[in-house]
PDB file of C-alpha atoms in Angstrom:
ATOM      1  CA  MET A  63      72.872  83.350  70.832  1.00  0.00           C
ATOM      2  CA  ALA A  64      76.433  82.048  71.790  1.00  0.00           C
ATOM      3  CA  GLU A  65      77.471  78.510  71.548  1.00  0.00           C
ATOM      4  CA  PRO A  66      77.418  76.355  74.514  1.00  0.00           C
ATOM      5  CA  ILE A  67      80.855  75.895  76.021  1.00  0.00           C
ATOM      6  CA  LEU A  68      80.014  72.113  76.576  1.00  0.00           C
ATOM      7  CA  LYS A  69      77.922  69.854  74.376  1.00  0.00           C
ATOM      8  CA  ILE A  70      77.310  66.403  75.615  1.00  0.00           C
ATOM      9  CA  GLN A  71      75.624  64.348  72.705  1.00  0.00           C
ATOM     10  CA  ASN A  72      73.981  60.877  73.061  1.00  0.00           C
ATOM     11  CA  LEU A  73      76.733  59.779  75.593  1.00  0.00           C
ATOM     12  CA  SER A  74      76.814  56.146  76.752  1.00  0.00           C
ATOM     13  CA  HIS A  75      79.424  54.390  78.967  1.00  0.00           C
ATOM     14  CA  SER A  76      79.475  50.828  80.057  1.00  0.00           C
ATOM     15  CA  PHE A  77      81.958  48.986  82.662  1.00  0.00           C
ATOM     16  CA  LYS A  78      82.829  45.322  81.575  1.00  0.00           C
ATOM     17  CA  LEU A  79      82.437  42.983  84.584  1.00  0.00           C
ATOM     18  CA  THR A  80      83.219  39.865  82.790  1.00  0.00           C
ATOM     19  CA  LYS A  81      83.903  38.938  79.117  1.00  0.00           C
ATOM     20  CA  LYS A  82      80.115  38.425  78.600  1.00  0.00           C
ATOM     21  CA  LEU A  83      78.592  40.939  81.165  1.00  0.00           C
ATOM     22  CA  SER A  84      78.805  44.715  81.340  1.00  0.00           C
ATOM     23  CA  ILE A  85      76.843  47.227  83.224  1.00  0.00           C
ATOM     24  CA  LYS A  86      75.803  50.565  81.525  1.00  0.00           C
ATOM     25  CA  ALA A  87      76.533  53.473  83.889  1.00  0.00           C
ATOM     26  CA  VAL A  88      75.599  56.312  81.424  1.00  0.00           C
ATOM     27  CA  ASN A  89      72.643  55.781  78.971  1.00  0.00           C
ATOM     28  CA  ASN A  90      72.216  58.053  75.944  1.00  0.00           C
ATOM     29  CA  VAL A  91      72.682  61.378  78.016  1.00  0.00           C
ATOM     30  CA  SER A  92      72.532  64.657  76.057  1.00  0.00           C
ATOM     31  CA  PHE A  93      72.657  68.207  77.508  1.00  0.00           C
ATOM     32  CA  ASN A  94      74.710  71.553  76.984  1.00  0.00           C
ATOM     33  CA  ILE A  95      76.218  73.870  79.254  1.00  0.00           C
ATOM     34  CA  ASN A  96      76.337  77.696  78.473  1.00  0.00           C
ATOM     35  CA  GLU A  97      78.975  79.881  78.983  1.00  0.00           C
ATOM     36  CA  GLY A  98      79.190  81.159  82.642  1.00  0.00           C
ATOM     37  CA  GLU A  99      76.364  78.836  83.392  1.00  0.00           C
ATOM     38  CA  ILE A 100      75.821  76.814  86.879  1.00  0.00           C
ATOM     39  CA  PHE A 101      74.603  73.595  85.711  1.00  0.00           C
ATOM     40  CA  GLY A 102      73.384  71.205  88.556  1.00  0.00           C
ATOM     41  CA  LEU A 103      73.311  67.480  88.017  1.00  0.00           C
ATOM     42  CA  VAL A 104      71.487  65.398  90.861  1.00  0.00           C
ATOM     43  CA  GLY A 105      70.387  61.856  91.555  1.00  0.00           C
ATOM     44  CA  GLU A 106      70.929  59.090  94.103  1.00  0.00           C
ATOM     45  CA  SER A 107      74.497  57.329  94.385  1.00  0.00           C
ATOM     46  CA  GLY A 108      74.950  54.891  91.484  1.00  0.00           C
ATOM     47  CA  SER A 109      73.043  57.015  88.937  1.00  0.00           C
ATOM     48  CA  GLY A 110      75.902  57.627  87.061  1.00  0.00           C
ATOM     49  CA  LYS A 111      76.625  61.262  87.821  1.00  0.00           C
ATOM     50  CA  SER A 112      80.372  60.879  88.869  1.00  0.00           C
ATOM     51  CA  THR A 113      80.888  58.636  85.585  1.00  0.00           C
ATOM     52  CA  LEU A 114      79.476  61.276  83.387  1.00  0.00           C
ATOM     53  CA  ALA A 115      81.803  63.621  84.962  1.00  0.00           C
ATOM     54  CA  ARG A 116      84.920  61.485  84.414  1.00  0.00           C
ATOM     55  CA  CYS A 117      83.855  61.274  80.669  1.00  0.00           C
ATOM     56  CA  VAL A 118      83.688  64.938  80.450  1.00  0.00           C
ATOM     57  CA  MET A 119      87.036  65.239  81.499  1.00  0.00           C
ATOM     58  CA  ASN A 120      88.343  62.470  79.432  1.00  0.00           C
ATOM     59  CA  ILE A 121      89.330  60.363  82.547  1.00  0.00           C
ATOM     60  CA  TYR A 122      86.882  57.395  80.797  1.00  0.00           C
ATOM     61  CA  LYS A 123      86.630  57.029  77.138  1.00  0.00           C
ATOM     62  CA  PRO A 124      82.811  56.725  76.190  1.00  0.00           C
ATOM     63  CA  HIS A 125      81.647  53.861  74.357  1.00  0.00           C
ATOM     64  CA  GLU A 126      79.156  55.966  72.343  1.00  0.00           C
ATOM     65  CA  GLY A 127      78.225  59.785  71.713  1.00  0.00           C
ATOM     66  CA  LYS A 128      80.281  62.926  71.655  1.00  0.00           C
ATOM     67  CA  ILE A 129      81.515  65.535  73.879  1.00  0.00           C
ATOM     68  CA  ILE A 130      82.491  68.975  72.205  1.00  0.00           C
ATOM     69  CA  TYR A 131      84.055  71.372  74.617  1.00  0.00           C
ATOM     70  CA  ASP A 132      84.379  75.027  73.094  1.00  0.00           C
ATOM     71  CA  GLY A 133      84.249  73.585  69.554  1.00  0.00           C
ATOM     72  CA  ILE A 134      86.696  71.146  70.097  1.00  0.00           C
ATOM     73  CA  ASP A 135      85.578  67.085  69.625  1.00  0.00           C
ATOM     74  CA  CYS A 136      87.170  65.687  72.749  1.00  0.00           C
ATOM     75  CA  MET A 137      86.173  62.081  71.477  1.00  0.00           C
ATOM     76  CA  ASP A 138      88.386  62.706  68.377  1.00  0.00           C
ATOM     77  CA  ARG A 139      91.870  61.535  69.166  1.00  0.00           C
ATOM     78  CA  GLU A 140      93.536  64.056  66.807  1.00  0.00           C
ATOM     79  CA  GLU A 141      91.723  66.841  67.757  1.00  0.00           C
ATOM     80  CA  PHE A 142      92.109  66.081  71.344  1.00  0.00           C
ATOM     81  CA  LYS A 143      95.745  65.787  70.655  1.00  0.00           C
ATOM     82  CA  ALA A 144      96.035  68.985  68.941  1.00  0.00           C
ATOM     83  CA  ASN A 145      94.350  70.913  71.782  1.00  0.00           C
ATOM     84  CA  ARG A 146      95.616  69.062  74.778  1.00  0.00           C
ATOM     85  CA  LYS A 147      97.133  71.758  76.801  1.00  0.00           C
ATOM     86  CA  LYS A 148      94.092  73.990  76.134  1.00  0.00           C
ATOM     87  CA  LEU A 149      91.773  71.527  77.481  1.00  0.00           C
ATOM     88  CA  GLN A 150      94.035  70.632  80.306  1.00  0.00           C
ATOM     89  CA  ARG A 151      94.057  74.219  81.358  1.00  0.00           C
ATOM     90  CA  GLU A 152      90.510  75.282  80.761  1.00  0.00           C
ATOM     91  CA  ARG A 153      88.995  72.345  82.244  1.00  0.00           C
ATOM     92  CA  GLN A 154      89.348  71.553  85.974  1.00  0.00           C
ATOM     93  CA  LEU A 155      87.865  68.665  88.022  1.00  0.00           C
ATOM     94  CA  ILE A 156      87.206  68.495  91.820  1.00  0.00           C
ATOM     95  CA  PHE A 157      87.024  64.868  92.601  1.00  0.00           C
ATOM     96  CA  GLN A 158      84.540  63.442  95.211  1.00  0.00           C
ATOM     97  CA  ASP A 159      87.277  61.558  97.017  1.00  0.00           C
ATOM     98  CA  ASN A 160      89.883  64.141  98.264  1.00  0.00           C
ATOM     99  CA  ALA A 161      91.920  61.633 100.069  1.00  0.00           C
ATOM    100  CA  SER A 162      93.096  59.735  96.888  1.00  0.00           C
ATOM    101  CA  SER A 163      93.011  62.811  94.813  1.00  0.00           C
ATOM    102  CA  LEU A 164      95.821  64.746  96.748  1.00  0.00           C
ATOM    103  CA  ASN A 165      99.359  63.579  96.375  1.00  0.00           C
ATOM    104  CA  GLN A 166     100.159  62.388 100.242  1.00  0.00           C
ATOM    105  CA  ARG A 167     103.883  63.274  99.525  1.00  0.00           C
ATOM    106  CA  MET A 168     103.381  66.927  98.604  1.00  0.00           C
ATOM    107  CA  LYS A 169     102.839  69.821 100.980  1.00  0.00           C
ATOM    108  CA  VAL A 170      99.689  71.926 100.398  1.00  0.00           C
ATOM    109  CA  CYS A 171     101.626  74.701  98.952  1.00  0.00           C
ATOM    110  CA  ASP A 172     103.112  72.346  96.335  1.00  0.00           C
ATOM    111  CA  ILE A 173      99.842  70.858  95.754  1.00  0.00           C
ATOM    112  CA  ILE A 174      98.010  74.057  94.971  1.00  0.00           C
ATOM    113  CA  THR A 175     100.659  75.262  92.637  1.00  0.00           C
ATOM    114  CA  GLU A 176     101.490  72.102  90.905  1.00  0.00           C
ATOM    115  CA  PRO A 177      99.149  72.797  87.843  1.00  0.00           C
ATOM    116  CA  MET A 178     100.631  76.214  87.308  1.00  0.00           C
ATOM    117  CA  ARG A 179     104.101  74.902  87.386  1.00  0.00           C
ATOM    118  CA  ILE A 180     103.253  72.067  84.769  1.00  0.00           C
ATOM    119  CA  HIS A 181     101.621  74.702  82.569  1.00  0.00           C
ATOM    120  CA  HIS A 182     104.371  77.232  83.168  1.00  0.00           C
ATOM    121  CA  ILE A 183     102.151  79.829  84.318  1.00  0.00           C
ATOM    122  CA  LYS A 184     103.561  82.600  86.404  1.00  0.00           C
ATOM    123  CA  PRO A 185     101.805  83.251  89.570  1.00  0.00           C
ATOM    124  CA  LYS A 186      99.869  86.803  89.841  1.00  0.00           C
ATOM    125  CA  ARG A 187     101.265  87.108  93.289  1.00  0.00           C
ATOM    126  CA  VAL A 188     104.848  87.329  92.531  1.00  0.00           C
ATOM    127  CA  THR A 189     105.680  83.880  94.122  1.00  0.00           C
ATOM    128  CA  TYR A 190     104.299  80.533  93.934  1.00  0.00           C
ATOM    129  CA  TYR A 191     104.124  80.409  97.764  1.00  0.00           C
ATOM    130  CA  ASP A 192     102.261  83.610  97.587  1.00  0.00           C
ATOM    131  CA  GLU A 193      99.579  82.528  95.105  1.00  0.00           C
ATOM    132  CA  ALA A 194      99.167  79.495  97.131  1.00  0.00           C
ATOM    133  CA  ALA A 195      98.451  81.517 100.273  1.00  0.00           C
ATOM    134  CA  PHE A 196      95.727  83.770  98.154  1.00  0.00           C
ATOM    135  CA  GLN A 197      94.277  80.829  96.862  1.00  0.00           C
ATOM    136  CA  LEU A 198      94.007  78.792 100.338  1.00  0.00           C
ATOM    137  CA  LYS A 199      92.582  82.166 101.856  1.00  0.00           C
ATOM    138  CA  TYR A 200      90.060  82.361  99.081  1.00  0.00           C
ATOM    139  CA  VAL A 201      88.511  78.862 100.476  1.00  0.00           C
ATOM    140  CA  GLY A 202      88.593  79.652 104.081  1.00  0.00           C
ATOM    141  CA  MET A 203      92.218  78.477 105.268  1.00  0.00           C
ATOM    142  CA  ASP A 204      95.076  80.497 106.432  1.00  0.00           C
ATOM    143  CA  GLU A 205      98.629  80.127 105.325  1.00  0.00           C
ATOM    144  CA  SER A 206      99.558  78.038 108.134  1.00  0.00           C
ATOM    145  CA  TYR A 207      98.423  75.091 106.316  1.00  0.00           C
ATOM    146  CA  LEU A 208     100.814  75.615 103.403  1.00  0.00           C
ATOM    147  CA  ASN A 209     103.674  73.592 104.827  1.00  0.00           C
ATOM    148  CA  LYS A 210     101.375  70.493 106.137  1.00  0.00           C
ATOM    149  CA  TYR A 211     100.789  67.315 104.295  1.00  0.00           C
ATOM    150  CA  PRO A 212      97.189  65.991 103.318  1.00  0.00           C
ATOM    151  CA  SER A 213      97.453  63.551 106.273  1.00  0.00           C
ATOM    152  CA  GLU A 214      97.593  66.336 108.591  1.00  0.00           C
ATOM    153  CA  LEU A 215      94.310  67.702 107.414  1.00  0.00           C
ATOM    154  CA  SER A 216      90.830  66.915 108.246  1.00  0.00           C
ATOM    155  CA  GLY A 217      88.650  65.765 105.400  1.00  0.00           C
ATOM    156  CA  GLY A 218      86.923  69.015 104.773  1.00  0.00           C
ATOM    157  CA  GLN A 219      90.515  70.827 104.819  1.00  0.00           C
ATOM    158  CA  ARG A 220      91.556  68.448 102.154  1.00  0.00           C
ATOM    159  CA  GLN A 221      88.435  68.995 100.213  1.00  0.00           C
ATOM    160  CA  ARG A 222      89.068  73.038 100.382  1.00  0.00           C
ATOM    161  CA  VAL A 223      92.738  72.596  99.246  1.00  0.00           C
ATOM    162  CA  ALA A 224      91.479  70.235  96.102  1.00  0.00           C
ATOM    163  CA  ILE A 225      89.072  73.306  95.361  1.00  0.00           C
ATOM    164  CA  ALA A 226      91.838  76.128  95.819  1.00  0.00           C
ATOM    165  CA  ARG A 227      94.188  73.813  93.373  1.00  0.00           C
ATOM    166  CA  ALA A 228      91.497  73.546  90.701  1.00  0.00           C
ATOM    167  CA  VAL A 229      90.418  77.269  91.031  1.00  0.00           C
ATOM    168  CA  SER A 230      93.958  78.592  90.903  1.00  0.00           C
ATOM    169  CA  MET A 231      94.058  77.647  87.270  1.00  0.00           C
ATOM    170  CA  GLU A 232      91.080  80.219  86.430  1.00  0.00           C
ATOM    171  CA  PRO A 233      89.433  77.485  84.244  1.00  0.00           C
ATOM    172  CA  ARG A 234      86.668  78.260  81.862  1.00  0.00           C
ATOM    173  CA  LEU A 235      84.772  74.911  83.003  1.00  0.00           C
ATOM    174  CA  LEU A 236      84.791  73.681  86.517  1.00  0.00           C
ATOM    175  CA  VAL A 237      83.595  70.072  87.010  1.00  0.00           C
ATOM    176  CA  ALA A 238      82.614  69.663  90.644  1.00  0.00           C
ATOM    177  CA  ASP A 239      81.763  66.288  91.668  1.00  0.00           C
ATOM    178  CA  GLU A 240      80.219  66.360  95.214  1.00  0.00           C
ATOM    179  CA  PRO A 241      82.692  69.209  96.193  1.00  0.00           C
ATOM    180  CA  ILE A 242      80.916  70.164  99.510  1.00  0.00           C
ATOM    181  CA  ALA A 243      79.787  66.402 100.732  1.00  0.00           C
ATOM    182  CA  SER A 244      82.489  66.310 103.258  1.00  0.00           C
ATOM    183  CA  LEU A 245      82.476  69.892 104.714  1.00  0.00           C
ATOM    184  CA  ASP A 246      80.217  71.108 107.795  1.00  0.00           C
ATOM    185  CA  VAL A 247      77.342  73.477 107.172  1.00  0.00           C
ATOM    186  CA  SER A 248      79.206  76.800 107.618  1.00  0.00           C
ATOM    187  CA  ILE A 249      81.985  75.774 105.319  1.00  0.00           C
ATOM    188  CA  GLN A 250      79.379  74.423 102.709  1.00  0.00           C
ATOM    189  CA  ALA A 251      77.929  78.056 102.488  1.00  0.00           C
ATOM    190  CA  GLN A 252      81.256  79.427 102.213  1.00  0.00           C
ATOM    191  CA  ILE A 253      82.114  77.212  99.202  1.00  0.00           C
ATOM    192  CA  ILE A 254      78.745  77.744  97.396  1.00  0.00           C
ATOM    193  CA  ASN A 255      79.297  81.497  97.720  1.00  0.00           C
ATOM    194  CA  LEU A 256      82.531  81.111  96.317  1.00  0.00           C
ATOM    195  CA  PHE A 257      81.172  79.149  93.213  1.00  0.00           C
ATOM    196  CA  LYS A 258      78.618  81.926  92.671  1.00  0.00           C
ATOM    197  CA  HIS A 259      81.580  84.621  92.931  1.00  0.00           C
ATOM    198  CA  LEU A 260      83.529  82.592  90.439  1.00  0.00           C
ATOM    199  CA  ARG A 261      80.702  82.584  88.051  1.00  0.00           C
ATOM    200  CA  GLU A 262      79.761  86.364  88.479  1.00  0.00           C
ATOM    201  CA  GLU A 263      83.369  87.959  88.546  1.00  0.00           C
ATOM    202  CA  HIS A 264      85.419  85.460  86.581  1.00  0.00           C
ATOM    203  CA  GLY A 265      82.726  84.041  84.037  1.00  0.00           C
ATOM    204  CA  PHE A 266      83.226  80.254  85.013  1.00  0.00           C
ATOM    205  CA  SER A 267      80.857  77.611  83.839  1.00  0.00           C
ATOM    206  CA  ILE A 268      80.484  74.886  86.244  1.00  0.00           C
ATOM    207  CA  LEU A 269      78.943  71.429  86.248  1.00  0.00           C
ATOM    208  CA  PHE A 270      77.920  71.072  89.920  1.00  0.00           C
ATOM    209  CA  ILE A 271      77.284  67.410  90.823  1.00  0.00           C
ATOM    210  CA  ALA A 272      75.665  66.980  94.140  1.00  0.00           C
ATOM    211  CA  HIS A 273      73.000  65.112  96.593  1.00  0.00           C
ATOM    212  CA  ASP A 274      71.810  68.433  98.347  1.00  0.00           C
ATOM    213  CA  LEU A 275      68.946  69.350  96.484  1.00  0.00           C
ATOM    214  CA  SER A 276      68.577  72.786  98.552  1.00  0.00           C
ATOM    215  CA  MET A 277      72.175  73.829  97.906  1.00  0.00           C
ATOM    216  CA  VAL A 278      71.665  72.916  94.017  1.00  0.00           C
ATOM    217  CA  GLU A 279      68.318  75.033  94.139  1.00  0.00           C
ATOM    218  CA  TYR A 280      70.245  77.907  95.643  1.00  0.00           C
ATOM    219  CA  LEU A 281      73.355  77.789  93.272  1.00  0.00           C
ATOM    220  CA  CYS A 282      72.360  76.485  89.709  1.00  0.00           C
ATOM    221  CA  ASP A 283      70.845  77.786  86.755  1.00  0.00           C
ATOM    222  CA  ARG A 284      69.527  74.684  85.148  1.00  0.00           C
ATOM    223  CA  VAL A 285      69.225  71.001  86.860  1.00  0.00           C
ATOM    224  CA  GLY A 286      69.376  67.653  85.095  1.00  0.00           C
ATOM    225  CA  VAL A 287      68.131  64.721  87.022  1.00  0.00           C
ATOM    226  CA  MET A 288      69.646  61.313  86.487  1.00  0.00           C
ATOM    227  CA  TYR A 289      68.420  57.922  87.452  1.00  0.00           C
ATOM    228  CA  ARG A 290      70.033  54.557  86.506  1.00  0.00           C
ATOM    229  CA  GLY A 291      72.526  56.220  84.179  1.00  0.00           C
ATOM    230  CA  THR A 292      69.515  57.994  82.178  1.00  0.00           C
ATOM    231  CA  LEU A 293      68.737  61.613  82.198  1.00  0.00           C
ATOM    232  CA  VAL A 294      64.940  61.707  83.127  1.00  0.00           C
ATOM    233  CA  GLU A 295      64.166  65.394  83.444  1.00  0.00           C
ATOM    234  CA  LEU A 296      66.016  68.950  82.890  1.00  0.00           C
ATOM    235  CA  ALA A 297      64.639  72.139  83.430  1.00  0.00           C
ATOM    236  CA  PRO A 298      65.710  75.959  84.617  1.00  0.00           C
ATOM    237  CA  VAL A 299      65.864  75.325  88.483  1.00  0.00           C
ATOM    238  CA  LYS A 300      62.977  77.446  89.352  1.00  0.00           C
ATOM    239  CA  GLU A 301      60.526  75.496  86.813  1.00  0.00           C
ATOM    240  CA  LEU A 302      62.066  72.292  88.176  1.00  0.00           C
ATOM    241  CA  TYR A 303      61.559  72.782  91.724  1.00  0.00           C
ATOM    242  CA  SER A 304      58.062  74.217  91.293  1.00  0.00           C
ATOM    243  CA  ASN A 305      56.763  71.810  88.944  1.00  0.00           C
ATOM    244  CA  PRO A 306      58.720  68.424  88.701  1.00  0.00           C
ATOM    245  CA  LEU A 307      56.968  66.206  86.256  1.00  0.00           C
ATOM    246  CA  HIS A 308      58.949  62.744  86.324  1.00  0.00           C
ATOM    247  CA  PRO A 309      57.831  60.326  89.226  1.00  0.00           C
ATOM    248  CA  TYR A 310      61.588  60.114  90.084  1.00  0.00           C
ATOM    249  CA  THR A 311      62.133  63.802  90.474  1.00  0.00           C
ATOM    250  CA  LYS A 312      59.004  63.931  92.495  1.00  0.00           C
ATOM    251  CA  ALA A 313      60.104  61.272  94.737  1.00  0.00           C
ATOM    252  CA  LEU A 314      63.689  63.339  95.171  1.00  0.00           C
ATOM    253  CA  MET A 315      61.813  66.537  95.884  1.00  0.00           C
ATOM    254  CA  SER A 316      59.487  64.899  98.444  1.00  0.00           C
ATOM    255  CA  ALA A 317      62.548  63.738 100.272  1.00  0.00           C
ATOM    256  CA  ILE A 318      64.059  67.281 100.730  1.00  0.00           C
ATOM    257  CA  PRO A 319      63.996  68.115 104.684  1.00  0.00           C
ATOM    258  CA  VAL A 320      61.612  70.830 105.825  1.00  0.00           C
ATOM    259  CA  PRO A 321      62.929  73.023 108.827  1.00  0.00           C
ATOM    260  CA  ASP A 322      59.418  73.050 110.580  1.00  0.00           C
ATOM    261  CA  PRO A 323      59.240  69.830 112.513  1.00  0.00           C
ATOM    262  CA  ILE A 324      55.366  69.563 112.521  1.00  0.00           C
ATOM    263  CA  ILE A 325      55.216  69.939 108.602  1.00  0.00           C
ATOM    264  CA  GLU A 326      58.183  67.486 108.371  1.00  0.00           C
ATOM    265  CA  LYS A 327      56.277  64.791 110.696  1.00  0.00           C
ATOM    266  CA  GLN A 328      53.172  65.140 108.655  1.00  0.00           C
ATOM    267  CA  ARG A 329      54.253  65.176 104.925  1.00  0.00           C
ATOM    268  CA  GLN A 330      54.232  62.157 102.996  1.00  0.00           C
ATOM    269  CA  ARG A 331      57.229  60.991 100.960  1.00  0.00           C
ATOM    270  CA  ILE A 332      56.937  59.402  97.372  1.00  0.00           C
ATOM    271  CA  ASP A 333      58.358  55.843  96.977  1.00  0.00           C
ATOM    272  CA  PHE A 334      59.696  55.656  93.763  1.00  0.00           C
ATOM    273  CA  GLU A 335      61.192  52.166  94.241  1.00  0.00           C
ATOM    274  CA  ALA A 336      57.641  50.715  93.899  1.00  0.00           C
ATOM    275  CA  MET A 337      57.250  52.116  90.551  1.00  0.00           C
ATOM    276  CA  ASP A 338      58.550  50.391  87.056  1.00  0.00           C
ATOM    277  CA  PHE A 339      61.093  52.308  85.375  1.00  0.00           C
ATOM    278  CA  SER A 340      61.926  52.052  81.833  1.00  0.00           C
ATOM    279  CA  ALA A 341      64.734  54.077  80.219  1.00  0.00           C
ATOM    280  CA  LYS A 342      63.220  53.441  76.848  1.00  0.00           C
ATOM    281  CA  GLY A 343      61.364  56.694  75.893  1.00  0.00           C
ATOM    282  CA  ASN A 344      61.625  60.181  74.420  1.00  0.00           C
ATOM    283  CA  PHE A 345      63.172  63.161  76.013  1.00  0.00           C
ATOM    284  CA  THR A 346      60.630  65.577  75.225  1.00  0.00           C
ATOM    285  CA  GLU A 347      60.185  69.407  75.693  1.00  0.00           C
ATOM    286  CA  VAL A 348      56.847  69.658  77.565  1.00  0.00           C
ATOM    287  CA  ARG A 349      57.185  73.263  78.567  1.00  0.00           C
ATOM    288  CA  PRO A 350      59.690  75.875  77.429  1.00  0.00           C
ATOM    289  CA  GLU A 351      63.128  74.653  78.423  1.00  0.00           C
ATOM    290  CA  HIS A 352      61.519  71.877  80.434  1.00  0.00           C
ATOM    291  CA  PHE A 353      62.443  68.560  79.131  1.00  0.00           C
ATOM    292  CA  VAL A 354      61.083  65.176  80.597  1.00  0.00           C
ATOM    293  CA  LEU A 355      61.568  61.400  79.868  1.00  0.00           C
ATOM    294  CA  THR A 356      58.333  59.981  78.347  1.00  0.00           C
ATOM    295  CA  GLU A 357      57.136  56.657  77.651  1.00  0.00           C
ATOM    296  CA  ALA A 358      58.051  55.718  74.155  1.00  0.00           C
TER     297      ALA A 358
END
C-alpha cells in the first residue's frame, strides 16, 4: 500500500492569551490523507478545523506533534528549509476569508498568475493572461473579470478567484478551508464538482473543511469530526453517516436538514451541549477503519 501523502501525528496547538493563560485550539490530533483522497473535516465553529489547516500549511507552528508531507518532516527546520520550494508549489490553501486573502491592489489576472510567476512556471496556455482566463473559466467566471479588482467583485466571485489561484498551481495537496461557505447553491455545486474533477483527472489530494454535512457526504472519501480541538470520530463517509457512534457526531447528523417538511417538523434533534465532554480517552478502532474517542 502506498504511503499517505500527509501524516498528522499527535498534533497540538495553543494560543497564548496572557502570560499565564492559554487556550488549546488543537488537542492531540492524528490522521493520514492518502494520495488522491478527499478527506473531510467537520465540526462547529471554534472546533479547531481552521487552526489545524494553518498548522498543516506551516502558517502556525504547532507546539507538539508531527506533520509529514510526502516523507518531509515539516516541523524540522532544516528539512523544511531544504524542501521549501517543493512544499510551496505542491501544497495550496484556500482561505475561508477571501476578502483578506486577495491583494486588493492587484487585478484578478495578476492574482491568479502570481504563484506561477513567483515559481517561474511557464503557462501552458502561451501567456499568463490566457492562463488566467482558462483558470477563471474553470471556476465559472468569464475573462471579463480579469481586469477587475477584488473590491469590484462579490464575495462568491472573490472566493472563486481564490480557488482559481490555488488550482492554477496544480498542487498535489489542496487544503480547502470552508471554500464554498460564501457561494450560492448553484455555484457551490459547480465548485464541488470541480473538486471531484481535480481528484479524478489530476489526482489531487484534498483536505476539505466544511460545515455543510450534506456536501461532505457527497464529496469526501473519509471524514473526521472535531469538537473543542479534539478529533472525536473518523471513518469512511458511508460508514460514518450510516453508523455514527460518538454522541457529538450523532448530534451533528441529527441537525442535517431533511427536504420533506413533514419529516423535518417531526424529527428530534440531539442536544449535545447538555452532555459532559472529556477530551481524555482513547482513539479506538471499533470497526474496520472506524475510529472513535472512547472514555479512558
